[in-house]
Amino acid sequence: MSSFAQRLGIECPLVQAPMAGATTPELVAAVSNAGGLGSLGAGYTEPQAILDQVARVRALTGRPFALNLFVLPDEVVPDMAAVARARARLDALMEREGLAVRTSVPARWAPRFSEQFAALCEARPAVASFAFDLPSPAQMQELRRRDIYVIGTATTAAEARAWAEHGADAVCVQGAEAGGHRGGFLHPGETPLIGLFALIPLAVAAVAACGRELPVIAAGGIMDGAGMLAAEVLGAAASQLGTAFLACPESSAAEAWKRDLAAAEDHRVATIRSFSGRAARGRRNRYVEAMEDVAGELPAYPVLNALTAPLRRAAAAAGRADLVSEWCGQAAARVRPQPAAELVARLMHEYRLARRALAH
């Protein structure tokens, strides 16, 4: 058992990726009950809903689990002319596609991170993970005071080092293959697209250079136990899998999205900005191609994410996966739909078989 697993009291070096918008308390609890670390993605969630979801997780498991937040400014002041242009383009697309919804300007573009953080502290999960930036030193101190284990997301060795210097307990390195939003903060989203197996040893060395022995968790394109072992051989203490769990019945991903995963062609999985305004990996579908010529003019995250929300909800309800943000990692076609607990057992069986094969 890895030192990471021992420290958290979990049975296997497997973390379920937070996947904001697709995780449910049922998925989180199922992974934790099966011996891994379930993660509740709360980046889009208002504070009271965070508390409600954590209560549901705790009703389903007594095992450790993680809560993930996006570190963002509390106040967002967009260019309203750019917002108007984006709304016109999106409304025209929805009309053309026969969706009976239109964009609107919300009262707030995203939940306030400070309020989400307060809810996290009140909920007191065993683990808190963060993406998009570093919490403040005062917030890190508050997490330490509550004995909450902190995992930071890094897309480069420099970001891994920044988390180590900031006091994180572990660093999750997100390779270019990883599905969903790029979690980095020191570089533009499309620039540091470093492959996972190159990034792991670079991050391990960067963290060690800080004089700290932090576990490095590998994320990006890992779909089976052999991939988990390969990451371990390169220095990872655990593997974080997201796309592998998207097709589980406990996932709240739209059914059409789940169906499309198995047919995801590797050359059509790419880094996309046009859904949320922030670089994220997913399928190039009808929506992405329709917005391709104006993607660079659209507002940044979280403004565009709020503007496309009505379209995404209506498209999911209509079974139109071609208009939904189908986030997925590079090896999405290798997804294996089955209950989460069964998938964890399968992954760990494959991992043990690969270890035995390597030993011989």
mmCIF file of C-alpha atoms in Angstrom:
data_model
loop_
_atom_site.group_PDB
_atom_site.id
_atom_site.type_symbol
_atom_site.label_atom_id
_atom_site.label_comp_id
_atom_site.label_asym_id
_atom_site.label_seq_id
_atom_site.Cartn_x
_atom_site.Cartn_y
_atom_site.Cartn_z
ATOM 1 C CA MET A 1 0.000 0.000 0.000
ATOM 2 C CA SER A 2 1.316 3.465 -0.894
ATOM 3 C CA SER A 3 2.126 6.019 1.812
ATOM 4 C CA PHE A 4 -0.618 8.199 0.317
ATOM 5 C CA ALA A 5 -3.218 5.463 0.833
ATOM 6 C CA GLN A 6 -1.930 4.732 4.332
ATOM 7 C CA ARG A 7 -2.079 8.404 5.349
ATOM 8 C CA LEU A 8 -5.718 8.715 4.253
ATOM 9 C CA GLY A 9 -6.825 5.303 5.458
ATOM 10 C CA ILE A 10 -7.903 4.077 2.023
ATOM 11 C CA GLU A 11 -7.269 0.597 0.705
ATOM 12 C CA CYS A 12 -5.968 1.299 -2.790
ATOM 13 C CA PRO A 13 -4.014 4.068 -4.564
ATOM 14 C CA LEU A 14 -7.003 5.175 -6.621
ATOM 15 C CA VAL A 15 -8.701 8.571 -6.610
ATOM 16 C CA GLN A 16 -11.938 9.230 -8.480
ATOM 17 C CA ALA A 17 -11.645 12.574 -10.263
ATOM 18 C CA PRO A 18 -14.043 15.279 -8.989
ATOM 19 C CA MET A 19 -15.765 15.869 -12.381
ATOM 20 C CA ALA A 20 -17.880 18.877 -11.384
ATOM 21 C CA GLY A 21 -21.296 18.526 -12.980
ATOM 22 C CA ALA A 22 -21.055 14.742 -13.334
ATOM 23 C CA THR A 23 -20.324 13.456 -9.819
ATOM 24 C CA THR A 24 -23.025 12.558 -7.351
ATOM 25 C CA PRO A 25 -22.904 11.662 -3.652
ATOM 26 C CA GLU A 26 -23.772 8.114 -4.714
ATOM 27 C CA LEU A 27 -20.711 7.895 -6.982
ATOM 28 C CA VAL A 28 -18.404 9.369 -4.348
ATOM 29 C CA ALA A 29 -19.658 7.004 -1.648
ATOM 30 C CA ALA A 30 -19.475 3.957 -3.913
ATOM 31 C CA VAL A 31 -15.800 4.611 -4.739
ATOM 32 C CA SER A 32 -14.892 5.273 -1.102
ATOM 33 C CA ASN A 33 -16.780 2.197 0.112
ATOM 34 C CA ALA A 34 -14.885 0.129 -2.454
ATOM 35 C CA GLY A 35 -11.546 1.248 -1.004
ATOM 36 C CA GLY A 36 -10.627 4.229 -3.183
ATOM 37 C CA LEU A 37 -10.965 7.953 -2.534
ATOM 38 C CA GLY A 38 -14.252 9.305 -3.866
ATOM 39 C CA SER A 39 -14.253 13.001 -4.817
ATOM 40 C CA LEU A 40 -17.209 15.369 -4.912
ATOM 41 C CA GLY A 41 -16.788 18.013 -7.615
ATOM 42 C CA ALA A 42 -18.331 21.195 -6.180
ATOM 43 C CA GLY A 43 -16.816 23.850 -8.417
ATOM 44 C CA TYR A 44 -20.246 24.911 -9.722
ATOM 45 C CA THR A 45 -22.130 24.344 -6.467
ATOM 46 C CA GLU A 46 -23.612 26.943 -4.125
ATOM 47 C CA PRO A 47 -22.605 26.696 -0.430
ATOM 48 C CA GLN A 48 -25.831 25.231 0.957
ATOM 49 C CA ALA A 49 -25.931 22.637 -1.799
ATOM 50 C CA ILE A 50 -22.344 21.679 -0.905
ATOM 51 C CA LEU A 51 -23.429 21.033 2.672
ATOM 52 C CA ASP A 52 -26.455 19.069 1.495
ATOM 53 C CA GLN A 53 -24.390 16.901 -0.845
ATOM 54 C CA VAL A 54 -21.742 16.234 1.799
ATOM 55 C CA ALA A 55 -24.488 15.181 4.217
ATOM 56 C CA ARG A 56 -25.730 12.732 1.577
ATOM 57 C CA VAL A 57 -22.207 11.320 1.082
ATOM 58 C CA ARG A 58 -21.868 10.825 4.829
ATOM 59 C CA ALA A 59 -25.221 9.062 4.955
ATOM 60 C CA LEU A 60 -23.842 6.561 2.424
ATOM 61 C CA THR A 61 -20.285 6.050 3.668
ATOM 62 C CA GLY A 62 -18.138 6.433 6.746
ATOM 63 C CA ARG A 63 -14.971 6.284 4.654
ATOM 64 C CA PRO A 64 -12.737 9.255 3.704
ATOM 65 C CA PHE A 65 -13.718 11.320 0.671
ATOM 66 C CA ALA A 66 -12.572 14.532 -1.016
ATOM 67 C CA LEU A 67 -14.316 17.787 -1.877
ATOM 68 C CA ASN A 68 -13.037 19.794 -4.839
ATOM 69 C CA LEU A 69 -13.394 23.537 -5.482
ATOM 70 C CA PHE A 70 -12.306 25.937 -8.227
ATOM 71 C CA VAL A 71 -10.272 28.845 -6.844
ATOM 72 C CA LEU A 72 -11.706 31.950 -8.520
ATOM 73 C CA PRO A 73 -12.162 35.654 -7.671
ATOM 74 C CA ASP A 74 -15.399 36.301 -5.798
ATOM 75 C CA GLU A 75 -16.431 39.065 -8.211
ATOM 76 C CA VAL A 76 -16.380 38.792 -11.992
ATOM 77 C CA VAL A 77 -16.746 41.942 -14.119
ATOM 78 C CA PRO A 78 -17.023 40.943 -17.788
ATOM 79 C CA ASP A 79 -16.971 43.048 -20.936
ATOM 80 C CA MET A 80 -20.730 43.381 -21.501
ATOM 81 C CA ALA A 81 -20.259 44.110 -25.199
ATOM 82 C CA ALA A 82 -18.524 40.730 -25.536
ATOM 83 C CA VAL A 83 -21.339 39.167 -23.505
ATOM 84 C CA ALA A 84 -23.922 40.644 -25.887
ATOM 85 C CA ARG A 85 -22.073 39.297 -28.934
ATOM 86 C CA ALA A 86 -21.801 35.840 -27.359
ATOM 87 C CA ARG A 87 -25.493 35.833 -26.443
ATOM 88 C CA ALA A 88 -26.485 36.699 -30.002
ATOM 89 C CA ARG A 89 -24.349 33.886 -31.396
ATOM 90 C CA LEU A 90 -25.626 31.352 -28.850
ATOM 91 C CA ASP A 91 -29.275 32.357 -29.267
ATOM 92 C CA ALA A 92 -28.988 32.004 -33.034
ATOM 93 C CA LEU A 93 -27.454 28.548 -32.620
ATOM 94 C CA MET A 94 -30.218 27.410 -30.250
ATOM 95 C CA GLU A 95 -32.887 28.686 -32.606
ATOM 96 C CA ARG A 96 -31.250 26.935 -35.534
ATOM 97 C CA GLU A 97 -31.070 23.663 -33.579
ATOM 98 C CA GLY A 98 -34.689 23.834 -32.447
ATOM 99 C CA LEU A 99 -34.049 24.364 -28.730
ATOM 100 C CA ALA A 100 -36.745 26.464 -27.079
ATOM 101 C CA VAL A 101 -34.404 28.270 -24.665
ATOM 102 C CA ARG A 102 -32.302 31.415 -24.895
ATOM 103 C CA THR A 103 -29.427 32.943 -22.945
ATOM 104 C CA SER A 104 -29.830 35.391 -20.084
ATOM 105 C CA VAL A 105 -27.567 37.436 -17.819
ATOM 106 C CA PRO A 106 -27.488 35.741 -14.407
ATOM 107 C CA ALA A 107 -27.502 37.615 -11.120
ATOM 108 C CA ARG A 108 -24.045 36.142 -10.520
ATOM 109 C CA TRP A 109 -21.692 34.489 -12.968
ATOM 110 C CA ALA A 110 -20.504 31.794 -10.549
ATOM 111 C CA PRO A 111 -20.698 30.877 -6.865
ATOM 112 C CA ARG A 112 -18.393 32.939 -4.638
ATOM 113 C CA PHE A 113 -15.293 30.945 -3.787
ATOM 114 C CA SER A 114 -15.030 32.488 -0.303
ATOM 115 C CA GLU A 115 -18.543 31.237 0.517
ATOM 116 C CA GLN A 116 -17.865 27.811 -0.996
ATOM 117 C CA PHE A 117 -14.651 27.632 1.044
ATOM 118 C CA ALA A 118 -16.562 28.439 4.241
ATOM 119 C CA ALA A 119 -18.966 25.605 3.419
ATOM 120 C CA LEU A 120 -16.030 23.256 2.821
ATOM 121 C CA CYS A 121 -14.590 24.141 6.226
ATOM 122 C CA GLU A 122 -17.960 23.537 7.852
ATOM 123 C CA ALA A 123 -18.343 20.207 6.035
ATOM 124 C CA ARG A 124 -14.796 19.199 7.019
ATOM 125 C CA PRO A 125 -14.105 16.406 4.520
ATOM 126 C CA ALA A 126 -10.990 14.327 4.997
ATOM 127 C CA VAL A 127 -9.522 15.839 1.827
ATOM 128 C CA ALA A 128 -9.910 19.174 0.030
ATOM 129 C CA SER A 129 -8.634 19.495 -3.532
ATOM 130 C CA PHE A 130 -8.325 22.672 -5.548
ATOM 131 C CA ALA A 131 -7.940 23.682 -9.189
ATOM 132 C CA PHE A 132 -7.425 26.938 -11.137
ATOM 133 C CA ASP A 133 -5.297 28.670 -8.457
ATOM 134 C CA LEU A 134 -3.880 28.544 -4.927
ATOM 135 C CA PRO A 135 -6.061 29.302 -1.896
ATOM 136 C CA SER A 136 -4.772 32.208 0.180
ATOM 137 C CA PRO A 137 -2.221 31.566 2.970
ATOM 138 C CA ALA A 138 -4.956 32.277 5.530
ATOM 139 C CA GLN A 139 -7.215 29.692 3.885
ATOM 140 C CA MET A 140 -4.408 27.134 3.868
ATOM 141 C CA GLN A 141 -3.883 27.803 7.561
ATOM 142 C CA GLU A 142 -7.601 27.244 8.192
ATOM 143 C CA LEU A 143 -7.452 23.909 6.384
ATOM 144 C CA ARG A 144 -4.462 22.840 8.490
ATOM 145 C CA ARG A 145 -6.271 23.913 11.659
ATOM 146 C CA ARG A 146 -9.130 21.601 10.743
ATOM 147 C CA ASP A 147 -6.742 18.767 9.797
ATOM 148 C CA ILE A 148 -8.017 18.695 6.204
ATOM 149 C CA TYR A 149 -5.572 17.073 3.791
ATOM 150 C CA VAL A 150 -4.917 19.364 0.803
ATOM 151 C CA ILE A 151 -4.375 18.236 -2.792
ATOM 152 C CA GLY A 152 -3.463 20.864 -5.385
ATOM 153 C CA THR A 153 -3.853 20.506 -9.157
ATOM 154 C CA ALA A 154 -0.816 21.172 -11.351
ATOM 155 C CA THR A 155 -0.306 21.002 -15.113
ATOM 156 C CA THR A 156 3.445 21.744 -15.037
ATOM 157 C CA ALA A 157 6.444 21.101 -12.804
ATOM 158 C CA ALA A 158 6.442 24.802 -11.863
ATOM 159 C CA GLU A 159 2.861 24.531 -10.622
ATOM 160 C CA ALA A 160 3.698 21.373 -8.666
ATOM 161 C CA ARG A 161 6.537 23.261 -7.017
ATOM 162 C CA ALA A 162 4.237 26.202 -6.262
ATOM 163 C CA TRP A 163 1.792 23.886 -4.476
ATOM 164 C CA ALA A 164 4.617 22.267 -2.500
ATOM 165 C CA GLU A 165 5.893 25.670 -1.398
ATOM 166 C CA HIS A 166 2.341 26.757 -0.537
ATOM 167 C CA GLY A 167 1.898 23.921 1.949
ATOM 168 C CA ALA A 168 -0.138 21.320 0.040
ATOM 169 C CA ASP A 169 -0.052 17.737 1.313
ATOM 170 C CA ALA A 170 -0.093 16.222 -2.198
ATOM 171 C CA VAL A 171 -0.072 17.366 -5.817
ATOM 172 C CA CYS A 172 -2.289 15.968 -8.559
ATOM 173 C CA VAL A 173 -0.482 16.381 -11.882
ATOM 174 C CA GLN A 174 -2.850 16.728 -14.817
ATOM 175 C CA GLY A 175 -1.381 15.501 -18.066
ATOM 176 C CA ALA A 176 -2.490 16.761 -21.461
ATOM 177 C CA GLU A 177 -4.615 13.609 -21.816
ATOM 178 C CA ALA A 178 -6.890 14.502 -18.873
ATOM 179 C CA GLY A 179 -10.548 15.201 -19.565
ATOM 180 C CA GLY A 180 -12.375 18.304 -18.408
ATOM 181 C CA HIS A 181 -10.994 21.680 -17.444
ATOM 182 C CA ARG A 182 -7.280 22.320 -17.270
ATOM 183 C CA GLY A 183 -6.613 22.967 -13.599
ATOM 184 C CA GLY A 184 -3.436 25.016 -13.927
ATOM 185 C CA PHE A 185 -2.808 28.635 -12.981
ATOM 186 C CA LEU A 186 0.693 29.787 -13.978
ATOM 187 C CA HIS A 187 0.341 29.385 -17.748
ATOM 188 C CA PRO A 188 -2.365 29.813 -20.427
ATOM 189 C CA GLY A 189 -4.538 26.702 -20.640
ATOM 190 C CA GLU A 190 -3.428 25.477 -24.064
ATOM 191 C CA THR A 191 0.279 26.144 -23.593
ATOM 192 C CA PRO A 192 1.507 23.506 -21.111
ATOM 193 C CA LEU A 193 -0.034 20.436 -22.730
ATOM 194 C CA ILE A 194 2.557 18.103 -21.257
ATOM 195 C CA GLY A 195 1.913 14.390 -21.572
ATOM 196 C CA LEU A 196 1.308 12.665 -18.243
ATOM 197 C CA PHE A 197 4.206 10.237 -18.421
ATOM 198 C CA ALA A 198 6.620 13.086 -19.105
ATOM 199 C CA LEU A 199 5.055 15.251 -16.383
ATOM 200 C CA ILE A 200 5.118 12.734 -13.509
ATOM 201 C CA PRO A 201 8.934 12.502 -13.089
ATOM 202 C CA LEU A 202 9.333 16.240 -13.751
ATOM 203 C CA ALA A 203 6.827 17.028 -10.996
ATOM 204 C CA VAL A 204 8.344 14.495 -8.597
ATOM 205 C CA ALA A 205 11.753 16.137 -9.070
ATOM 206 C CA ALA A 206 10.322 19.651 -8.703
ATOM 207 C CA VAL A 207 8.601 18.770 -5.440
ATOM 208 C CA ALA A 208 11.713 17.042 -4.092
ATOM 209 C CA ALA A 209 13.765 20.153 -4.892
ATOM 210 C CA CYS A 210 11.604 22.036 -2.382
ATOM 211 C CA GLY A 211 12.814 19.708 0.349
ATOM 212 C CA ARG A 212 9.408 18.066 0.731
ATOM 213 C CA GLU A 213 8.335 14.492 0.038
ATOM 214 C CA LEU A 214 4.833 15.107 -1.242
ATOM 215 C CA PRO A 215 2.873 12.322 -2.935
ATOM 216 C CA VAL A 216 2.280 12.995 -6.624
ATOM 217 C CA ILE A 217 -1.051 11.777 -8.001
ATOM 218 C CA ALA A 218 -1.243 11.039 -11.727
ATOM 219 C CA ALA A 219 -4.237 12.144 -13.817
ATOM 220 C CA GLY A 220 -4.797 11.925 -17.548
ATOM 221 C CA GLY A 221 -5.850 9.098 -19.842
ATOM 222 C CA ILE A 222 -5.527 6.290 -17.262
ATOM 223 C CA MET A 223 -8.312 3.780 -17.889
ATOM 224 C CA ASP A 224 -7.100 0.498 -16.391
ATOM 225 C CA GLY A 225 -4.950 -1.039 -13.685
ATOM 226 C CA ALA A 226 -1.930 -1.390 -15.963
ATOM 227 C CA GLY A 227 -1.999 2.370 -16.541
ATOM 228 C CA MET A 228 -2.118 2.902 -12.779
ATOM 229 C CA LEU A 229 0.986 0.747 -12.346
ATOM 230 C CA ALA A 230 2.782 2.545 -15.177
ATOM 231 C CA ALA A 231 2.177 5.861 -13.394
ATOM 232 C CA GLU A 232 3.482 4.334 -10.157
ATOM 233 C CA VAL A 233 6.664 3.107 -11.843
ATOM 234 C CA LEU A 234 7.326 6.697 -12.929
ATOM 235 C CA GLY A 235 6.960 7.964 -9.371
ATOM 236 C CA ALA A 236 3.244 8.520 -8.773
ATOM 237 C CA ALA A 237 1.839 7.537 -5.380
ATOM 238 C CA ALA A 238 -1.705 7.141 -6.740
ATOM 239 C CA SER A 239 -3.751 7.540 -9.907
ATOM 240 C CA GLN A 240 -6.776 9.772 -10.428
ATOM 241 C CA LEU A 241 -9.355 8.467 -12.911
ATOM 242 C CA GLY A 242 -12.307 10.483 -14.153
ATOM 243 C CA THR A 243 -13.440 9.412 -17.608
ATOM 244 C CA ALA A 244 -13.366 5.790 -16.461
ATOM 245 C CA PHE A 245 -16.182 6.604 -14.001
ATOM 246 C CA LEU A 246 -18.307 8.797 -16.288
ATOM 247 C CA ALA A 247 -20.308 5.874 -17.669
ATOM 248 C CA CYS A 248 -21.098 4.403 -14.242
ATOM 249 C CA PRO A 249 -24.815 4.407 -13.367
ATOM 250 C CA GLU A 250 -24.004 6.595 -10.343
ATOM 251 C CA SER A 251 -22.608 9.347 -12.597
ATOM 252 C CA SER A 252 -24.962 12.224 -13.444
ATOM 253 C CA ALA A 253 -23.490 12.699 -16.929
ATOM 254 C CA ALA A 254 -26.248 12.962 -19.557
ATOM 255 C CA GLU A 255 -27.189 9.575 -20.988
ATOM 256 C CA ALA A 256 -26.372 10.686 -24.536
ATOM 257 C CA TRP A 257 -22.935 11.806 -23.325
ATOM 258 C CA LYS A 258 -22.370 8.405 -21.691
ATOM 259 C CA ARG A 259 -23.330 6.644 -24.921
ATOM 260 C CA ASP A 260 -20.943 8.760 -26.961
ATOM 261 C CA LEU A 261 -17.917 7.925 -24.800
ATOM 262 C CA ALA A 262 -17.429 4.445 -26.230
ATOM 263 C CA ALA A 263 -17.458 5.891 -29.759
ATOM 264 C CA ALA A 264 -15.063 8.757 -29.024
ATOM 265 C CA GLU A 265 -12.392 8.745 -31.728
ATOM 266 C CA ASP A 266 -8.991 9.681 -30.355
ATOM 267 C CA HIS A 267 -8.376 12.326 -33.044
ATOM 268 C CA ARG A 268 -11.663 14.055 -32.164
ATOM 269 C CA VAL A 269 -10.837 14.497 -28.478
ATOM 270 C CA ALA A 270 -9.260 17.924 -28.143
ATOM 271 C CA THR A 271 -8.738 21.017 -26.017
ATOM 272 C CA ILE A 272 -11.848 23.200 -26.258
ATOM 273 C CA ARG A 273 -12.666 26.721 -25.013
ATOM 274 C CA SER A 274 -15.996 27.437 -26.644
ATOM 275 C CA PHE A 275 -18.233 25.829 -24.015
ATOM 276 C CA SER A 276 -16.909 27.450 -20.851
ATOM 277 C CA GLY A 277 -14.308 30.027 -21.847
ATOM 278 C CA ARG A 278 -11.531 27.957 -20.275
ATOM 279 C CA ALA A 279 -9.406 25.248 -21.849
ATOM 280 C CA ALA A 280 -10.955 21.815 -21.311
ATOM 281 C CA ARG A 281 -10.543 18.432 -22.997
ATOM 282 C CA GLY A 282 -13.532 16.758 -24.583
ATOM 283 C CA ARG A 283 -15.170 15.579 -27.799
ATOM 284 C CA ARG A 284 -15.259 17.850 -30.819
ATOM 285 C CA ASN A 285 -18.982 17.719 -31.547
ATOM 286 C CA ARG A 286 -21.510 19.780 -33.524
ATOM 287 C CA TYR A 287 -21.482 22.658 -31.024
ATOM 288 C CA VAL A 288 -17.676 22.934 -31.001
ATOM 289 C CA GLU A 289 -17.531 23.025 -34.782
ATOM 290 C CA ALA A 290 -20.376 25.561 -35.008
ATOM 291 C CA MET A 291 -18.543 27.942 -32.647
ATOM 292 C CA GLU A 292 -15.045 27.317 -33.961
ATOM 293 C CA ASP A 293 -14.713 30.519 -35.999
ATOM 294 C CA VAL A 294 -15.583 32.762 -33.007
ATOM 295 C CA ALA A 295 -14.085 30.738 -30.133
ATOM 296 C CA GLY A 296 -11.306 33.287 -29.612
ATOM 297 C CA GLU A 297 -13.814 36.141 -29.260
ATOM 298 C CA LEU A 298 -16.009 34.519 -26.617
ATOM 299 C CA PRO A 299 -15.883 35.649 -22.955
ATOM 300 C CA ALA A 300 -13.601 33.852 -20.523
ATOM 301 C CA TYR A 301 -14.606 31.456 -17.762
ATOM 302 C CA PRO A 302 -16.885 31.616 -15.788
ATOM 303 C CA VAL A 303 -18.907 34.062 -17.918
ATOM 304 C CA LEU A 304 -19.210 31.853 -21.002
ATOM 305 C CA ASN A 305 -19.883 28.831 -18.804
ATOM 306 C CA ALA A 306 -22.923 30.629 -17.362
ATOM 307 C CA LEU A 307 -24.119 31.763 -20.800
ATOM 308 C CA THR A 308 -24.003 28.258 -22.296
ATOM 309 C CA ALA A 309 -25.713 26.631 -19.295
ATOM 310 C CA PRO A 310 -29.281 26.921 -20.693
ATOM 311 C CA LEU A 311 -28.180 25.403 -23.997
ATOM 312 C CA ARG A 312 -26.394 22.516 -22.285
ATOM 313 C CA ARG A 313 -29.348 21.729 -20.013
ATOM 314 C CA ALA A 314 -31.860 21.829 -22.873
ATOM 315 C CA ALA A 315 -29.636 19.756 -25.144
ATOM 316 C CA ALA A 316 -29.122 17.107 -22.436
ATOM 317 C CA ALA A 317 -32.877 16.928 -21.823
ATOM 318 C CA ALA A 318 -33.450 16.488 -25.560
ATOM 319 C CA GLY A 319 -30.798 13.775 -25.859
ATOM 320 C CA ARG A 320 -28.638 16.041 -28.023
ATOM 321 C CA ALA A 321 -25.147 15.028 -26.925
ATOM 322 C CA ASP A 322 -23.807 16.849 -29.986
ATOM 323 C CA LEU A 323 -24.642 20.148 -28.230
ATOM 324 C CA VAL A 324 -23.411 19.165 -24.735
ATOM 325 C CA SER A 325 -19.927 19.710 -23.304
ATOM 326 C CA GLU A 326 -18.813 16.093 -23.585
ATOM 327 C CA TRP A 327 -15.718 16.328 -21.405
ATOM 328 C CA CYS A 328 -13.562 13.215 -21.526
ATOM 329 C CA GLY A 329 -9.952 12.121 -21.474
ATOM 330 C CA GLN A 330 -7.922 11.020 -24.453
ATOM 331 C CA ALA A 331 -8.704 7.300 -24.061
ATOM 332 C CA ALA A 332 -12.463 7.732 -23.622
ATOM 333 C CA ALA A 333 -13.328 4.906 -26.017
ATOM 334 C CA ARG A 334 -11.928 2.438 -23.474
ATOM 335 C CA VAL A 335 -14.678 3.268 -20.975
ATOM 336 C CA ARG A 336 -16.351 0.246 -19.323
ATOM 337 C CA PRO A 337 -19.890 0.984 -18.119
ATOM 338 C CA GLN A 338 -20.529 -0.767 -14.805
ATOM 339 C CA PRO A 339 -21.347 0.143 -11.208
ATOM 340 C CA ALA A 340 -18.586 2.177 -9.565
ATOM 341 C CA ALA A 341 -17.765 -0.395 -6.874
ATOM 342 C CA GLU A 342 -17.362 -3.091 -9.523
ATOM 343 C CA LEU A 343 -15.139 -0.804 -11.568
ATOM 344 C CA VAL A 344 -12.877 -0.107 -8.579
ATOM 345 C CA ALA A 345 -12.555 -3.848 -7.925
ATOM 346 C CA ARG A 346 -11.788 -4.463 -11.600
ATOM 347 C CA LEU A 347 -9.164 -1.725 -11.723
ATOM 348 C CA MET A 348 -7.433 -3.014 -8.613
ATOM 349 C CA HIS A 349 -7.492 -6.592 -9.950
ATOM 350 C CA GLU A 350 -5.822 -5.368 -13.146
ATOM 351 C CA TYR A 351 -3.330 -3.356 -11.097
ATOM 352 C CA ARG A 352 -2.334 -6.397 -9.016
ATOM 353 C CA LEU A 353 -2.034 -8.589 -12.113
ATOM 354 C CA ALA A 354 0.222 -5.987 -13.754
ATOM 355 C CA ARG A 355 2.398 -5.808 -10.623
ATOM 356 C CA ARG A 356 2.818 -9.574 -10.607
ATOM 357 C CA ALA A 357 3.659 -9.580 -14.324
ATOM 358 C CA LEU A 358 6.240 -6.834 -13.797
ATOM 359 C CA ALA A 359 7.802 -8.725 -10.889
ATOM 360 C CA HIS A 360 8.379 -11.720 -13.139
#
